[in-house]
Amino acid sequence: MASLAFSSTGSSVLARSSALSLVRAPSHLSDGLSELLFQSGSIPTEEQVSLHKGAFSLLKNTLLGEHVQTIGNGEGAIAYSSITREVSLVIVPVGSFGLDVWDVNSDIDCLCVGSSSVNTFFSLARQRLRRAADQGIKILRADKAGSGTMFEIEIHGIKLDLQYCQARVGELWSQLHSLSPTDPMLQIPVLSLKRLNAYRDAVYVMRTTPDLKSFRLAHRTIKLWARERGLYPSRFGYLGGHHITLMLSRVCKMVSREAGTTSAADIVRTFFAYFAAFDFTTERILDQEFHHTKPRYQRSAREPMVVLSIHSPVINVGYMTSPDTLRTIISELKRAVDLFSEDNITWSRLMGIHQDSEEIGTQSSGVMDFVQDFKTFAKIDIHYWGPSIAKGGRLVEWIETKCPSFINVIDHKLPDLHTRIWPSRFTVANINDNTNKNQVSGDDYRAFYLIGLVKSDETIKPTFTAERRRTAQAALSATIQAFADELRTNDRYDRTTSWIDVTLIKQADLGAIQLDVKNWGHVEDEERRDFLLDDDDDDEVIAAGSDENTNTSPSKKCKHPNKAPSSKDTNIPSITAVSKLRPASDILHRLRWDASIDSANFLVGYDDRFVGAKEMPLEWWKMESSEEEFIPQHRILYFRRKSDGVVVWERGRKIDRVFGSGVGGSDL
């Protein structure tokens, strides 16, 4: 019997091992799997493959220009580069598209790698994408999240996410997978290295996983199962594509050692059997073939599930998992194991799909099981009536980011309760209309999330005294009210265009409900797009700007920012700009990190959504969009020196006394 080691203690990964035995799937399941995956959209059609490849090719040619070269040979090692005197870039597909496990709902994740600064690259990319608008390329929005700046792009209806990594590895790209962690080419900021490792990890998986055809078929099967059973995506603390890739690759290698080439059906059943019995609380999932010794990763007490990435610095891709979401994952794994033992089990029944369903996902028995398994729910209602669908989408996205923390608070304050969130929104069912019109009205949108609540051990059903029951009920009500207050007092909540409420509701009071099929994560954001494209400078290459990999120091919360004075400064004449104004990010970084400048002597003037121009100390300014007090940098109006009141940079009049751009005249 083959075995692979997973370690939580000791100096070697061999300190603890988890054995695997191949478990064969019933013979009648060898047929019909591909057909189900095609029907569900998990395997794209030839036309869809052509459209997606065409979209990536157009983006590649637009960004790289005429000097495109193909680097590397063999599956998983292909990249495209343009190395000229003006620019050095490499572009590769990553994520599900790079692994070739994508489905019809997948975006194309693209990574560009080059030696230019982050600002320089995205300025160049913006200009080239703008010029290709007549070819069907559209920039939907620019996001600066914790993982770095990203462009969301649409090409002929296909969504693409573009990220950038600043690294000088273009000339050695074909050897990138074999570079030592100590190689000078990899001595780059951690954030850049993590982006680069997304590609390196994928290449490693494809180079070392036996029988990629069966791997890909099994990957799509497990992802469909996870989606239909409410265990996908990872932002809710469940499984994501990265989880499935690392876990499945490990099973494929272990099965190959024991039995050689194996069918996808056997791999899937073995996957369920292995991880249903896996001790997640004490063992870590890692690749033993790569990690010959224990990787440098210290597990915290708040990490019930650890799935480690491959290349250094290793990260836990399961960091969002909570004890309750892990309990749900294990429960569903065991359900799958039990179903495999039934006579005449079908793939549809295993997934939780009604065979008479016209559209997979709309009549999933997983949703029905979820609603029926809980008698009480926490219901998060969202009502949006604003003029911009994009803003409604951002509201929904923000609420989704708050749900895992809400579940963790319930776990902490009410350990006797088991919670489970369904990772999709619901709406009130339109009884005679299956198109779910409620969510596309544009000016009045209503939806809600459901979090099931039940005693942790339903088999024992402990008897509570009346007093204990009242205390628990009061604690739950207080926790729910506190979460509602937290949402409604946050700056991202606009009560003039939306309403959020969190309540307890009984199953019997839900009425007729259905899944919300509107994808609010991909709508064109006119506000962000206008800002992104608001640039009258068509120079091909912009001067190098700041590097987003720079770490920011902890800052204090701005509780009482001063009302900003008028931006009109009588000491500065109005002069027409003679050169491109350096962006606010460049000013922010220099004032904060230049040792010769006292950052405490500067204020940031910005446009508040509700009251207009305001100020806060530069040291209080948040840099990461994941932070509660984050304000987008395009709202920065000016920077002012406190000691003499001089405005040292102002967007509106193109004043820059820091670098001398715009109207010029640096006096720092």
XYZ file of C-alpha atoms in Angstrom:
668
model
C 0.000 0.000 0.000
C 1.302 3.448 -0.882
C 1.380 6.222 1.637
C 2.119 9.922 1.688
C 3.156 11.861 4.757
C 1.410 14.874 6.222
C 3.023 16.492 9.208
C 2.021 18.916 11.908
C 4.920 18.371 14.292
C 8.464 17.127 14.191
C 11.416 17.961 11.983
C 10.474 15.732 9.076
C 7.404 15.349 6.933
C 7.671 11.639 7.709
C 6.785 12.261 11.348
C 3.156 11.439 10.582
C 1.641 9.595 7.638
C -1.787 9.051 6.154
C -2.176 5.892 4.122
C -4.290 5.636 1.012
C -5.918 2.617 -0.588
C -7.380 2.710 -4.076
C -11.173 2.409 -3.955
C -12.751 1.358 -7.231
C -15.918 3.045 -8.447
C -18.874 0.842 -9.463
C -18.382 -0.401 -13.006
C -21.547 1.250 -14.326
C -20.115 4.694 -13.405
C -17.362 4.333 -15.992
C -19.835 5.701 -18.549
C -21.795 8.912 -18.477
C -19.379 11.143 -16.571
C -18.171 13.141 -19.566
C -21.743 13.560 -20.788
C -22.830 15.004 -17.429
C -19.860 17.368 -17.373
C -20.670 18.584 -20.888
C -24.323 19.088 -19.918
C -23.345 21.101 -16.855
C -20.862 23.265 -18.742
C -17.947 21.839 -16.755
C -16.404 20.733 -20.050
C -16.635 23.491 -22.675
C -17.688 22.863 -26.251
C -15.261 23.239 -29.164
C -16.837 26.605 -29.971
C -16.346 27.831 -26.399
C -12.743 26.622 -26.428
C -12.145 28.558 -29.642
C -13.708 31.739 -28.200
C -11.655 31.592 -24.995
C -8.397 30.859 -26.795
C -9.149 33.672 -29.210
C -9.755 36.110 -26.341
C -6.457 35.210 -24.685
C -4.619 35.437 -28.014
C -6.030 38.913 -28.690
C -5.030 40.114 -25.219
C -1.556 38.598 -25.660
C -1.001 40.262 -29.038
C -2.372 43.585 -27.814
C -0.058 43.736 -24.813
C 3.066 42.272 -26.395
C 2.830 43.945 -29.775
C 4.599 42.604 -32.852
C 7.558 40.929 -31.145
C 5.808 37.841 -29.754
C 7.897 34.765 -29.039
C 6.827 31.397 -27.644
C 8.899 30.176 -24.701
C 9.223 26.618 -23.476
C 8.150 23.242 -24.750
C 5.741 20.694 -23.401
C 2.454 20.967 -21.618
C 2.339 23.524 -18.847
C 5.564 25.286 -19.870
C 4.282 27.509 -22.675
C 4.544 31.278 -22.263
C 4.593 34.226 -24.639
C 7.133 37.037 -24.470
C 8.106 40.331 -26.026
C 11.628 41.451 -25.228
C 12.566 44.670 -27.002
C 14.507 47.789 -26.177
C 11.342 49.537 -24.966
C 9.654 46.800 -22.950
C 10.251 43.290 -21.620
C 7.129 41.275 -20.891
C 6.056 37.662 -20.507
C 2.371 36.687 -20.370
C 0.993 33.316 -19.270
C -2.449 31.921 -18.442
C -2.785 30.781 -14.833
C -5.576 29.353 -12.686
C -8.131 26.990 -14.205
C -7.433 28.153 -17.762
C -3.710 27.516 -17.364
C -4.410 24.045 -15.948
C -7.050 23.401 -18.626
C -9.725 22.555 -16.052
C -11.891 25.617 -16.750
C -15.627 25.604 -17.329
C -18.032 27.878 -19.174
C -18.350 30.185 -16.151
C -14.604 30.563 -15.587
C -12.675 33.762 -16.149
C -9.279 33.621 -17.841
C -6.620 34.492 -15.275
C -3.570 36.064 -16.919
C -0.213 36.948 -15.384
C 2.232 39.372 -16.953
C 5.825 39.355 -15.730
C 8.322 42.088 -16.527
C 11.053 44.327 -15.189
C 9.019 47.556 -15.278
C 7.355 48.986 -12.206
C 3.724 48.169 -11.491
C 2.510 51.662 -12.380
C 4.488 51.671 -15.604
C 3.051 48.348 -16.710
C -0.580 49.221 -16.011
C -0.171 52.627 -17.674
C 1.225 50.893 -20.740
C -1.457 48.179 -20.619
C -4.235 50.751 -20.291
C -3.042 52.661 -23.341
C -2.674 49.572 -25.525
C -6.034 48.157 -24.459
C -7.703 51.514 -25.137
C -6.323 51.568 -28.654
C -7.692 48.063 -29.290
C -11.251 48.935 -28.236
C -12.450 48.594 -31.833
C -11.351 44.930 -31.705
C -13.796 44.194 -28.886
C -11.546 44.803 -25.852
C -13.120 46.597 -22.904
C -11.636 47.377 -19.483
C -14.402 46.797 -16.944
C -12.554 48.059 -13.893
C -9.268 48.272 -12.048
C -9.069 46.799 -8.561
C -6.301 47.129 -6.015
C -6.987 44.325 -3.574
C -4.727 42.672 -1.051
C -3.254 40.521 -3.828
C -2.254 43.604 -5.839
C -3.550 45.656 -8.754
C -5.704 43.833 -11.287
C -7.543 44.789 -14.480
C -10.871 43.125 -15.177
C -11.239 42.932 -18.956
C -13.930 41.734 -21.333
C -13.170 40.501 -24.854
C -16.133 39.420 -26.984
C -18.087 38.483 -23.865
C -15.184 36.555 -22.268
C -13.959 37.830 -18.888
C -10.217 38.052 -18.215
C -8.358 39.081 -15.050
C -4.925 40.620 -15.639
C -2.293 40.770 -12.877
C 1.335 41.836 -13.007
C 4.512 40.635 -11.305
C 7.652 42.764 -11.322
C 10.557 40.348 -11.780
C 13.563 40.082 -14.099
C 13.093 36.472 -15.146
C 12.204 36.835 -18.821
C 15.508 35.500 -20.139
C 15.342 32.449 -17.841
C 11.633 31.728 -18.223
C 12.077 28.253 -19.674
C 14.124 27.293 -16.582
C 11.824 29.036 -14.122
C 10.335 25.796 -12.791
C 13.767 24.474 -11.816
C 15.247 27.587 -10.189
C 16.385 27.184 -6.591
C 14.532 29.304 -4.001
C 17.860 30.996 -3.294
C 18.459 31.903 -6.939
C 19.100 35.661 -7.281
C 16.368 35.865 -9.939
C 13.800 34.953 -7.291
C 14.958 37.487 -4.718
C 11.952 39.725 -5.280
C 9.289 41.137 -2.925
C 7.054 38.519 -1.341
C 3.878 39.785 -3.029
C 5.510 39.511 -6.465
C 6.865 36.064 -5.645
C 3.425 34.820 -4.584
C 1.974 35.889 -7.933
C 4.823 34.211 -9.788
C 4.369 31.055 -7.717
C 0.781 30.714 -8.944
C 2.311 29.874 -12.313
C 5.236 27.861 -10.939
C 2.917 25.707 -8.798
C 0.644 25.002 -11.777
C 3.601 24.012 -13.946
C 4.863 21.698 -11.204
C 1.456 20.025 -10.876
C 1.233 19.428 -14.626
C 4.790 18.123 -14.857
C 4.518 15.699 -11.936
C 0.892 14.520 -11.918
C 0.498 11.224 -13.789
C -2.211 10.909 -16.437
C -3.278 14.525 -16.829
C -6.361 13.509 -18.815
C -7.809 11.598 -15.845
C -6.664 14.358 -13.468
C -8.540 17.011 -15.433
C -11.686 14.932 -15.710
C -11.596 14.197 -11.971
C -10.905 17.883 -11.190
C -13.977 19.005 -13.127
C -16.073 16.305 -11.444
C -15.048 17.324 -7.922
C -15.565 21.015 -8.680
C -19.076 20.340 -10.004
C -19.832 18.256 -6.911
C -18.566 21.030 -4.633
C -20.621 23.678 -6.430
C -23.836 21.658 -6.440
C -23.440 20.691 -2.769
C -22.745 24.279 -1.641
C -19.019 23.834 -0.962
C -17.666 26.323 -3.520
C -16.078 28.947 -3.710
C -13.315 29.469 -1.157
C -14.240 33.052 -0.197
C -17.000 31.576 1.983
C -14.505 29.298 3.742
C -15.185 26.300 1.505
C -13.172 24.745 -1.327
C -11.699 26.609 -4.263
C -9.923 25.596 -7.433
C -6.525 25.818 -5.730
C -7.669 23.499 -2.919
C -8.959 20.917 -5.374
C -5.802 21.068 -7.498
C -3.416 20.457 -4.602
C -5.565 17.799 -2.916
C -6.349 15.935 -6.129
C -2.779 16.009 -7.440
C -1.698 14.305 -4.238
C -4.323 11.578 -4.566
C -3.411 10.998 -8.227
C 0.252 10.484 -7.324
C -0.593 8.119 -4.490
C -2.997 6.105 -6.654
C -0.425 5.900 -9.436
C 2.157 4.398 -7.094
C -0.293 1.743 -5.983
C -2.198 0.866 -9.129
C -0.632 2.652 -12.082
C -2.974 4.260 -14.611
C -6.466 4.614 -13.141
C -9.798 5.912 -14.442
C -11.165 9.296 -13.404
C -14.123 7.557 -11.712
C -11.775 5.525 -9.492
C -9.736 8.630 -8.677
C -12.880 10.544 -7.659
C -14.132 7.778 -5.379
C -10.668 7.404 -3.814
C -10.516 11.187 -3.295
C -13.773 11.142 -1.322
C -12.785 8.092 0.729
C -9.340 9.439 1.567
C -10.338 12.937 2.668
C -13.535 11.817 4.426
C -11.247 9.959 6.852
C -8.437 12.530 6.858
C -7.501 14.126 10.186
C -7.523 17.785 9.126
C -7.089 19.098 12.670
C -3.643 17.566 13.214
C -2.296 16.877 9.731
C -1.281 19.195 6.926
C -1.796 18.531 3.238
C 1.427 19.035 1.317
C 3.350 17.542 -1.580
C 5.882 15.072 -0.214
C 7.725 14.730 -3.509
C 8.538 18.430 -3.430
C 8.815 18.981 0.332
C 11.488 16.483 1.349
C 11.740 18.250 4.696
C 9.169 20.078 6.761
C 8.308 23.412 5.061
C 8.684 26.614 7.020
C 5.050 27.137 7.920
C 3.786 27.643 11.452
C 0.188 26.546 11.831
C -1.936 28.779 14.036
C -4.712 27.645 16.356
C -7.233 29.374 14.053
C -6.433 27.141 11.072
C -8.486 23.919 11.219
C -7.556 23.111 7.614
C -4.059 23.478 6.159
C -3.466 22.933 2.437
C 0.008 24.185 1.625
C 1.116 25.597 -1.699
C 4.251 24.217 -3.304
C 6.969 26.793 -3.902
C 8.406 29.022 -1.197
C 7.041 31.072 0.454
C 4.390 28.438 1.145
C 0.918 29.671 1.994
C -2.143 27.933 3.382
C -4.777 28.135 0.667
C -7.311 26.963 3.265
C -6.786 29.931 5.580
C -10.434 31.033 5.178
C -11.784 27.720 6.460
C -13.481 27.828 9.865
C -14.271 24.881 12.162
C -17.896 24.946 11.001
C -17.134 25.134 7.277
C -14.641 22.269 7.708
C -17.317 20.271 9.527
C -19.633 20.863 6.569
C -16.967 19.787 4.048
C -16.277 16.564 5.959
C -19.992 15.832 6.265
C -20.452 16.154 2.508
C -17.389 13.997 1.832
C -18.875 11.266 4.038
C -22.223 11.611 2.275
C -20.461 10.973 -1.050
C -18.696 7.912 0.390
C -22.024 6.485 1.562
C -23.691 7.118 -1.801
C -20.923 5.315 -3.658
C -21.887 2.177 -1.696
C -25.490 2.242 -2.891
C -26.701 0.039 -5.717
C -27.346 1.825 -8.990
C -25.800 5.074 -7.776
C -25.601 7.649 -10.578
C -23.344 10.659 -11.058
C -26.400 12.929 -10.985
C -27.462 11.609 -7.589
C -23.925 11.880 -6.258
C -23.702 15.512 -7.340
C -27.154 16.296 -6.015
C -28.638 17.092 -9.412
C -32.206 16.241 -10.311
C -32.080 14.251 -13.504
C -35.230 15.924 -14.799
C -33.754 19.397 -14.239
C -33.675 21.560 -17.358
C -30.755 23.605 -16.057
C -28.161 22.204 -13.698
C -27.799 24.362 -10.618
C -31.365 25.708 -10.515
C -32.970 22.533 -9.123
C -30.013 21.185 -7.158
C -30.976 18.844 -4.359
C -28.052 20.374 -2.462
C -30.060 23.578 -2.060
C -33.149 21.635 -1.027
C -31.153 19.573 1.481
C -29.687 22.752 2.938
C -33.076 24.397 3.436
C -34.616 21.237 4.863
C -31.727 20.421 7.217
C -32.121 23.628 9.244
C -35.164 24.853 11.124
C -33.694 28.288 11.868
C -31.639 30.662 9.717
C -29.824 33.946 10.010
C -31.042 35.882 6.989
C -28.947 38.709 5.503
C -31.270 40.865 3.395
C -29.966 43.200 0.694
C -32.228 45.788 -0.918
C -30.620 48.068 -3.516
C -32.439 50.744 -5.515
C -29.555 52.932 -6.703
C -29.025 54.023 -10.335
C -25.824 52.009 -10.863
C -25.923 48.217 -11.070
C -22.141 48.255 -10.667
C -22.446 49.906 -7.251
C -25.035 47.327 -6.282
C -22.556 44.656 -7.325
C -19.841 46.167 -5.148
C -22.273 46.227 -2.213
C -22.973 42.517 -2.671
C -19.267 41.704 -3.006
C -18.484 43.597 0.201
C -21.218 41.805 2.167
C -19.855 38.470 0.951
C -16.448 39.351 2.410
C -18.090 39.975 5.799
C -19.978 36.659 5.987
C -17.012 34.447 7.054
C -16.178 36.770 9.951
C -19.828 36.733 11.053
C -19.782 32.923 11.119
C -16.536 32.989 13.123
C -18.128 35.324 15.687
C -21.076 32.933 16.087
C -18.644 30.016 16.474
C -16.756 31.907 19.171
C -19.698 33.263 21.154
C -22.062 30.318 20.692
C -19.940 27.149 20.483
C -23.063 24.973 20.935
C -24.327 26.098 17.511
C -23.326 24.661 14.149
C -23.588 27.125 11.260
C -23.639 26.604 7.528
C -23.902 29.321 4.888
C -25.118 28.546 1.395
C -22.550 30.271 -0.879
C -25.099 31.815 -3.234
C -27.795 34.425 -2.901
C -31.516 33.648 -2.822
C -34.523 35.614 -4.012
C -38.241 35.217 -3.550
C -39.402 32.805 -6.248
C -41.274 34.159 -9.229
C -43.771 31.334 -9.308
C -44.749 31.613 -12.976
C -41.424 32.898 -14.288
C -38.210 30.877 -14.195
C -36.043 33.777 -15.412
C -35.801 35.326 -11.949
C -36.743 38.844 -13.072
C -36.526 40.203 -9.550
C -32.762 40.530 -9.714
C -32.443 42.262 -13.102
C -34.881 45.142 -12.680
C -31.946 47.559 -12.449
C -33.587 50.025 -10.078
C -34.919 47.752 -7.342
C -32.893 44.689 -6.456
C -33.643 42.339 -3.547
C -31.760 39.231 -2.498
C -30.573 37.509 0.667
C -28.092 35.025 2.097
C -29.058 32.214 4.449
C -26.941 30.843 7.281
C -28.383 27.687 8.808
C -28.251 27.389 12.603
C -28.559 24.138 14.561
C -27.256 22.607 17.769
C -23.797 21.177 17.220
C -24.755 17.566 17.994
C -28.216 16.789 16.696
C -27.876 13.081 17.537
C -27.503 13.704 21.260
C -29.971 16.599 21.486
C -28.888 17.826 24.923
C -31.667 19.070 27.137
C -31.352 22.765 27.890
C -32.922 24.321 30.949
C -35.306 27.147 30.250
C -32.790 29.618 31.643
C -29.965 28.313 29.473
C -32.187 28.423 26.416
C -33.141 32.054 27.088
C -29.497 32.989 27.624
C -28.436 31.348 24.359
C -31.296 33.010 22.481
C -30.371 36.418 23.882
C -26.705 35.913 22.948
C -27.642 34.917 19.397
C -29.974 37.887 18.990
C -27.287 40.250 20.301
C -24.686 38.776 17.931
C -26.983 39.167 14.935
C -27.890 42.734 15.894
C -24.224 43.632 16.361
C -23.417 42.319 12.876
C -26.300 44.299 11.360
C -25.085 47.460 13.125
C -21.535 46.809 11.917
C -22.715 46.646 8.309
C -24.961 49.694 8.516
C -22.349 51.923 10.162
C -19.603 51.102 7.669
C -18.595 53.784 5.147
C -19.231 51.343 2.301
C -22.931 51.272 3.132
C -25.026 54.038 1.564
C -28.440 54.185 3.180
C -29.706 56.555 0.460
C -29.568 53.774 -2.150
C -29.666 50.542 -0.147
C -30.826 48.762 2.960
C -29.223 45.851 4.803
C -30.810 43.848 7.576
C -29.905 40.692 9.493
C -32.670 38.725 11.191
C -33.563 35.294 12.529
C -36.140 33.439 10.480
C -37.809 30.048 10.766
C -37.726 27.589 7.880
C -41.519 27.661 7.668
C -41.439 31.438 7.149
C -39.072 31.403 4.166
C -41.849 30.813 1.673
C -41.053 30.005 -1.960
C -37.428 30.897 -2.681
C -34.953 30.269 -5.477
C -31.306 30.911 -6.239
C -30.383 34.338 -7.570
C -28.839 33.707 -10.997
C -27.600 37.268 -11.489
C -23.790 37.465 -11.515
C -23.182 40.815 -9.863
C -19.427 40.241 -9.794
C -19.063 41.028 -13.507
C -20.798 44.248 -14.464
C -19.165 47.197 -16.130
C -18.299 49.769 -13.502
C -18.638 53.122 -15.240
C -17.279 55.079 -12.276
C -14.082 53.049 -12.022
C -13.789 52.697 -15.803
C -14.049 56.440 -16.384
C -11.336 57.043 -13.809
C -9.212 54.328 -15.308
C -9.447 55.791 -18.807
C -9.242 59.451 -17.793
C -5.795 60.092 -19.186
C -4.958 62.501 -21.944
C -1.359 61.349 -22.203
C -0.769 58.906 -25.045
C 2.948 58.435 -24.472
C 3.791 54.775 -25.053
C 5.858 54.342 -21.891
C 5.273 56.291 -18.679
C 8.078 57.115 -16.277
C 8.527 54.440 -13.624
C 6.176 54.894 -10.704
C 5.853 53.360 -7.299
C 5.995 49.673 -6.536
C 2.890 48.291 -4.875
C 5.039 45.655 -3.170
C 6.213 48.246 -0.680
C 4.900 47.328 2.751
C 2.918 49.868 4.710
C 3.235 50.369 8.418
C 0.267 50.014 10.772
C -1.814 53.156 10.934
C -4.329 54.599 13.350
C -7.995 54.717 12.616
C -9.200 58.128 11.481
C -12.087 58.891 13.814
C -12.347 62.666 13.435
C -10.738 63.905 10.219
C -10.774 67.661 9.901
C -12.991 69.375 7.396
C -10.780 70.300 4.474
C -10.133 73.931 3.589
C -10.683 75.213 0.087
C -8.233 73.749 -2.364
C -7.586 77.233 -3.744
C -4.153 78.344 -2.542
C -3.396 82.022 -3.149
C 0.317 81.274 -3.033
C 0.135 79.061 -6.135
C -0.857 80.655 -9.447
C -3.060 78.771 -11.898
C -0.735 77.583 -14.641
C -1.468 75.221 -17.498
C 0.345 71.923 -17.022
C 3.337 71.390 -19.269
C 3.995 67.691 -18.433
C 2.108 64.648 -17.202
C 1.174 64.900 -13.520
C 2.631 62.148 -11.357
C -0.157 60.021 -9.829
C -1.250 60.338 -6.207
C 0.270 56.937 -5.405
C 3.765 58.233 -6.253
C 3.301 61.228 -3.975
C 1.897 59.058 -1.203
C 4.835 56.655 -1.303
C 7.503 59.346 -1.365
C 5.998 61.381 1.469
C 5.630 58.218 3.526
C 8.963 56.518 2.848
C 11.492 59.248 1.975
C 13.678 59.496 5.095
C 14.332 63.185 4.445
C 10.607 64.047 4.653
C 8.545 64.193 7.841
C 5.388 62.334 6.864
C 3.652 63.549 10.044
C 3.755 67.072 8.578
C 1.357 66.249 5.723
C -2.387 65.907 5.277
C -4.325 64.076 2.568
C -7.301 65.886 1.079
C -9.861 63.508 -0.375
C -13.406 63.433 -1.709
C -15.801 61.818 0.790
C -18.823 60.231 -0.872
C -21.275 61.889 1.501
C -19.883 65.249 2.651
C -17.401 66.239 -0.057
C -13.801 67.334 0.575
C -12.225 66.173 3.851
C -8.732 65.737 5.260
C -6.856 63.196 7.327
C -3.222 62.854 8.434
C -1.138 61.092 5.826
C 0.000 58.550 8.435
C -3.600 57.403 8.878
C -4.185 56.689 5.184
C -4.966 53.015 4.498
C -3.231 51.340 1.548
C -5.017 47.980 1.325
C -8.564 47.681 -0.023
C -9.208 44.840 2.435
C -8.972 47.283 5.341
C -12.193 48.758 6.707
C -11.105 52.430 6.354
C -9.716 52.032 2.828
C -10.462 54.918 0.447
C -9.644 54.494 -3.275
C -6.683 56.614 -4.354
C -8.646 58.190 -7.204
C -10.533 60.143 -4.500
C -7.350 61.915 -3.391
C -7.669 65.618 -4.247
C -4.423 67.036 -2.868
C -1.627 66.758 -0.308
C -1.017 69.709 2.051
C 1.873 70.551 4.353
C 0.617 71.243 7.884
C 3.464 73.536 8.969
C 2.775 76.245 6.393
C -0.477 75.162 4.703
C 1.118 74.838 1.258
C -0.540 72.427 -1.164
C 2.332 70.304 -2.510
C 0.242 68.253 -4.961
C -3.224 68.850 -6.401
C -4.942 66.768 -9.042
C -7.325 69.434 -10.344
C -4.706 72.087 -11.159
C -1.872 69.616 -11.906
C 0.336 71.015 -9.152
C 3.309 68.870 -8.089
C 5.925 70.318 -5.734
C 7.141 66.828 -4.775
C 8.539 65.567 -8.098
C 8.156 68.670 -10.225
C 5.720 67.168 -12.730
C 2.620 68.988 -13.952
C 3.292 72.705 -13.568
C 6.634 71.771 -11.988
C 8.639 73.468 -9.272
C 9.726 70.913 -6.675
C 10.473 72.567 -3.340
C 10.915 69.490 -1.134
